[in-house]
């Protein structure tokens, strides 16, 4: 039973992280980065957007997963 729980947690972590990275990518598309970049249409600029989406998405996913984990630990206060 413990391995099933570990597998589910791993799958949930992957899904939340990928969804968060996607959401970060969508949000970054709305930002106007042209004033900060020399060539905003270059492959390097797109790579920067991808890297920013990964960093922001991972941080957001980490927060969501930590919050979920902490909320599950609260049940041990009542036992």
CSV table of N, CA and C in Angstrom, one decimal:
chain,number,residue,atom,x,y,z
A,1,UNK,N,0.8,-1.2,0.0
A,1,UNK,CA,0.0,0.0,0.0
A,1,UNK,C,0.9,1.3,0.0
A,2,UNK,N,2.0,1.2,0.7
A,2,UNK,CA,2.9,2.4,0.7
A,2,UNK,C,3.4,2.7,-0.7
A,3,UNK,N,3.7,1.7,-1.5
A,3,UNK,CA,4.3,2.0,-2.8
A,3,UNK,C,3.2,2.6,-3.7
A,4,UNK,N,2.0,2.2,-3.5
A,4,UNK,CA,0.9,2.8,-4.3
A,4,UNK,C,0.8,4.3,-4.0
A,5,UNK,N,0.9,4.6,-2.7
A,5,UNK,CA,0.9,6.0,-2.3
A,5,UNK,C,2.0,6.8,-2.8
A,6,UNK,N,3.2,6.2,-2.8
A,6,UNK,CA,4.4,6.9,-3.4
A,6,UNK,C,4.2,7.1,-4.9
A,7,UNK,N,3.7,6.1,-5.5
A,7,UNK,CA,3.5,6.2,-7.0
A,7,UNK,C,2.5,7.3,-7.3
A,8,UNK,N,1.4,7.4,-6.5
A,8,UNK,CA,0.4,8.4,-6.7
A,8,UNK,C,1.0,9.8,-6.4
A,9,UNK,N,1.8,9.9,-5.4
A,9,UNK,CA,2.4,11.2,-5.1
A,9,UNK,C,3.4,11.7,-6.2
A,10,UNK,N,4.1,10.7,-6.7
A,10,UNK,CA,5.0,11.0,-7.8
A,10,UNK,C,4.3,11.5,-9.0
A,11,UNK,N,3.2,10.8,-9.4
A,11,UNK,CA,2.4,11.2,-10.5
A,11,UNK,C,1.7,12.5,-10.3
A,12,UNK,N,1.2,12.8,-9.1
A,12,UNK,CA,0.6,14.1,-8.8
A,12,UNK,C,1.7,15.2,-8.9
A,13,UNK,N,2.9,14.9,-8.4
A,13,UNK,CA,3.9,15.9,-8.4
A,13,UNK,C,4.3,16.3,-9.9
A,14,UNK,N,4.4,15.3,-10.7
A,14,UNK,CA,4.7,15.5,-12.1
A,14,UNK,C,3.6,16.3,-12.8
A,15,UNK,N,2.3,15.9,-12.5
A,15,UNK,CA,1.2,16.6,-13.2
A,15,UNK,C,1.1,18.1,-12.7
A,16,UNK,N,1.2,18.3,-11.4
A,16,UNK,CA,1.1,19.7,-10.9
A,16,UNK,C,2.3,20.5,-11.4
A,17,UNK,N,3.5,20.0,-11.5
A,17,UNK,CA,4.6,20.7,-12.0
A,17,UNK,C,4.5,21.1,-13.4
A,18,UNK,N,4.1,20.1,-14.3
A,18,UNK,CA,3.9,20.4,-15.7
A,18,UNK,C,2.8,21.4,-15.9
A,19,UNK,N,1.7,21.3,-15.2
A,19,UNK,CA,0.6,22.3,-15.3
A,19,UNK,C,1.0,23.6,-14.9
A,20,UNK,N,1.8,23.7,-13.8
A,20,UNK,CA,2.3,25.0,-13.3
A,20,UNK,C,3.2,25.7,-14.3
A,21,UNK,N,4.1,24.9,-14.9
A,21,UNK,CA,5.0,25.4,-16.0
A,21,UNK,C,4.2,25.9,-17.2
A,22,UNK,N,3.2,25.2,-17.5
A,22,UNK,CA,2.3,25.6,-18.6
A,22,UNK,C,1.6,26.9,-18.3
A,23,UNK,N,1.1,27.0,-17.1
A,23,UNK,CA,0.4,28.3,-16.7
A,23,UNK,C,1.4,29.4,-16.6
A,24,UNK,N,2.6,29.2,-16.2
A,24,UNK,CA,3.6,30.2,-16.2
A,24,UNK,C,3.9,30.7,-17.6
A,25,UNK,N,4.0,29.7,-18.5
A,25,UNK,CA,4.3,30.1,-19.9
A,25,UNK,C,3.2,31.0,-20.5
A,26,UNK,N,1.9,30.6,-20.2
A,26,UNK,CA,0.8,31.4,-20.7
A,26,UNK,C,0.8,32.8,-20.1
A,27,UNK,N,1.1,32.9,-18.8
A,27,UNK,CA,1.2,34.2,-18.2
A,27,UNK,C,2.4,35.0,-18.8
A,28,UNK,N,3.5,34.4,-19.0
A,28,UNK,CA,4.7,35.1,-19.6
A,28,UNK,C,4.4,35.6,-21.0
A,29,UNK,N,3.5,35.0,-21.7
A,29,UNK,CA,3.2,35.4,-23.1
A,29,UNK,C,2.5,36.8,-23.0
A,30,UNK,N,1.9,37.1,-21.9
A,30,UNK,CA,1.2,38.4,-21.8
A,30,UNK,C,2.1,39.5,-21.3
A,31,UNK,N,3.3,39.2,-20.8
A,31,UNK,CA,4.2,40.2,-20.4
A,31,UNK,C,4.9,40.8,-21.6
A,32,UNK,N,5.1,42.1,-21.5
A,32,UNK,CA,5.8,42.8,-22.6
A,32,UNK,C,7.3,42.9,-22.2
A,33,UNK,N,8.1,42.0,-22.8
A,33,UNK,CA,9.5,41.9,-22.5
A,33,UNK,C,10.4,42.7,-23.5
A,34,UNK,N,9.8,43.2,-24.5
A,34,UNK,CA,10.6,43.9,-25.5
A,34,UNK,C,11.5,45.0,-25.0
A,35,UNK,N,11.1,45.8,-24.0
A,35,UNK,CA,12.0,46.8,-23.5
A,35,UNK,C,13.2,46.3,-22.8
A,36,UNK,N,13.2,45.0,-22.4
A,36,UNK,CA,14.3,44.5,-21.7
A,36,UNK,C,15.3,43.6,-22.6
A,37,UNK,N,14.9,43.4,-23.8
A,37,UNK,CA,15.6,42.5,-24.7
A,37,UNK,C,16.1,43.3,-25.9
A,38,UNK,N,17.3,43.0,-26.4
A,38,UNK,CA,17.8,43.6,-27.6
A,38,UNK,C,17.0,43.1,-28.8
A,39,UNK,N,16.8,41.8,-28.9
A,39,UNK,CA,16.1,41.2,-30.0
A,39,UNK,C,15.0,40.3,-29.5
A,40,UNK,N,13.8,40.8,-29.2
A,40,UNK,CA,12.8,40.0,-28.6
A,40,UNK,C,12.2,38.8,-29.4
A,41,UNK,N,12.5,38.8,-30.7
A,41,UNK,CA,12.0,37.7,-31.5
A,41,UNK,C,13.1,36.6,-31.7
A,42,UNK,N,14.2,36.8,-31.2
A,42,UNK,CA,15.3,35.8,-31.4
A,42,UNK,C,15.1,34.5,-30.6
A,43,UNK,N,15.8,33.5,-31.1
A,43,UNK,CA,15.7,32.2,-30.4
A,43,UNK,C,16.2,32.3,-28.9
A,44,UNK,N,17.1,33.2,-28.6
A,44,UNK,CA,17.6,33.3,-27.3
A,44,UNK,C,16.5,33.9,-26.4
A,45,UNK,N,15.7,34.9,-26.9
A,45,UNK,CA,14.7,35.5,-26.2
A,45,UNK,C,13.6,34.4,-25.9
A,46,UNK,N,13.3,33.6,-26.8
A,46,UNK,CA,12.3,32.5,-26.6
A,46,UNK,C,12.8,31.5,-25.5
A,47,UNK,N,14.1,31.2,-25.6
A,47,UNK,CA,14.7,30.3,-24.6
A,47,UNK,C,14.7,30.9,-23.2
A,48,UNK,N,14.8,32.2,-23.1
A,48,UNK,CA,14.7,32.9,-21.9
A,48,UNK,C,13.3,32.8,-21.3
A,49,UNK,N,12.3,32.9,-22.2
A,49,UNK,CA,10.9,32.8,-21.8
A,49,UNK,C,10.7,31.3,-21.3
A,50,UNK,N,11.2,30.4,-22.0
A,50,UNK,CA,11.1,29.0,-21.5
A,50,UNK,C,11.7,28.8,-20.2
A,51,UNK,N,12.9,29.3,-20.0
A,51,UNK,CA,13.6,29.1,-18.7
A,51,UNK,C,12.8,29.8,-17.6
A,52,UNK,N,12.3,31.0,-17.9
A,52,UNK,CA,11.5,31.7,-16.9
A,52,UNK,C,10.3,31.0,-16.5
A,53,UNK,N,9.6,30.4,-17.5
A,53,UNK,CA,8.4,29.6,-17.3
A,53,UNK,C,8.8,28.4,-16.4
A,54,UNK,N,9.9,27.7,-16.6
A,54,UNK,CA,10.3,26.6,-15.8
A,54,UNK,C,10.5,27.0,-14.4
A,55,UNK,N,11.3,28.1,-14.2
A,55,UNK,CA,11.6,28.5,-12.9
A,55,UNK,C,10.4,28.9,-12.1
A,56,UNK,N,9.6,29.8,-12.7
A,56,UNK,CA,8.4,30.3,-12.1
A,56,UNK,C,7.4,29.1,-11.8
A,57,UNK,N,7.2,28.3,-12.8
A,57,UNK,CA,6.3,27.1,-12.7
A,57,UNK,C,6.7,26.2,-11.6
A,58,UNK,N,8.0,25.9,-11.6
A,58,UNK,CA,8.5,25.0,-10.5
A,58,UNK,C,8.3,25.5,-9.1
A,59,UNK,N,8.6,26.8,-9.0
A,59,UNK,CA,8.4,27.5,-7.7
A,59,UNK,C,6.9,27.4,-7.3
A,60,UNK,N,6.0,27.7,-8.2
A,60,UNK,CA,4.6,27.7,-7.9
A,60,UNK,C,4.2,26.3,-7.6
A,61,UNK,N,4.6,25.3,-8.3
A,61,UNK,CA,4.3,23.9,-8.1
A,61,UNK,C,4.8,23.4,-6.7
A,62,UNK,N,6.0,23.8,-6.4
A,62,UNK,CA,6.6,23.5,-5.1
A,62,UNK,C,5.7,24.0,-3.9
A,63,UNK,N,5.2,25.3,-4.1
A,63,UNK,CA,4.3,25.8,-3.1
A,63,UNK,C,3.1,25.0,-3.0
A,64,UNK,N,2.4,24.7,-4.1
A,64,UNK,CA,1.2,23.9,-4.1
A,64,UNK,C,1.4,22.6,-3.4
A,65,UNK,N,2.5,21.9,-3.8
A,65,UNK,CA,2.7,20.5,-3.3
A,65,UNK,C,3.1,20.6,-1.8
A,66,UNK,N,3.9,21.6,-1.4
A,66,UNK,CA,4.2,21.7,0.0
A,66,UNK,C,2.9,22.0,0.8
A,67,UNK,N,2.1,22.9,0.3
A,67,UNK,CA,0.8,23.2,1.0
A,67,UNK,C,-0.1,22.0,1.1
A,68,UNK,N,-0.1,21.2,0.1
A,68,UNK,CA,-0.9,19.9,0.1
A,68,UNK,C,-0.3,19.0,1.2
A,69,UNK,N,1.0,18.9,1.2
A,69,UNK,CA,1.6,18.0,2.2
A,69,UNK,C,1.4,18.5,3.6
A,70,UNK,N,1.5,19.8,3.8
A,70,UNK,CA,1.3,20.3,5.2
A,70,UNK,C,-0.1,20.1,5.6
A,71,UNK,N,-1.1,20.3,4.7
A,71,UNK,CA,-2.5,20.1,5.1
A,71,UNK,C,-2.8,18.7,5.4
A,72,UNK,N,-2.1,17.7,4.8
A,72,UNK,CA,-2.3,16.3,5.1
A,72,UNK,C,-1.7,16.0,6.5
A,73,UNK,N,-0.6,16.7,6.8
A,73,UNK,CA,0.0,16.5,8.2
A,73,UNK,C,-0.8,17.0,9.3
A,74,UNK,N,-1.7,17.9,9.0
A,74,UNK,CA,-2.6,18.4,10.1
A,74,UNK,C,-3.4,17.4,10.8
A,75,UNK,N,-3.8,16.3,10.1
A,75,UNK,CA,-4.6,15.3,10.7
A,75,UNK,C,-3.9,14.6,11.9
A,76,UNK,N,-2.6,14.7,11.9
A,76,UNK,CA,-1.8,14.1,13.0
A,76,UNK,C,-1.9,14.9,14.3
A,77,UNK,N,-2.4,16.1,14.2
A,77,UNK,CA,-2.7,16.9,15.4
A,77,UNK,C,-3.8,16.4,16.2
A,78,UNK,N,-4.8,15.8,15.6
A,78,UNK,CA,-6.0,15.3,16.2
A,78,UNK,C,-5.9,13.9,16.7
A,79,UNK,N,-5.0,13.2,16.2
A,79,UNK,CA,-4.9,11.8,16.6
A,79,UNK,C,-4.2,11.6,17.9
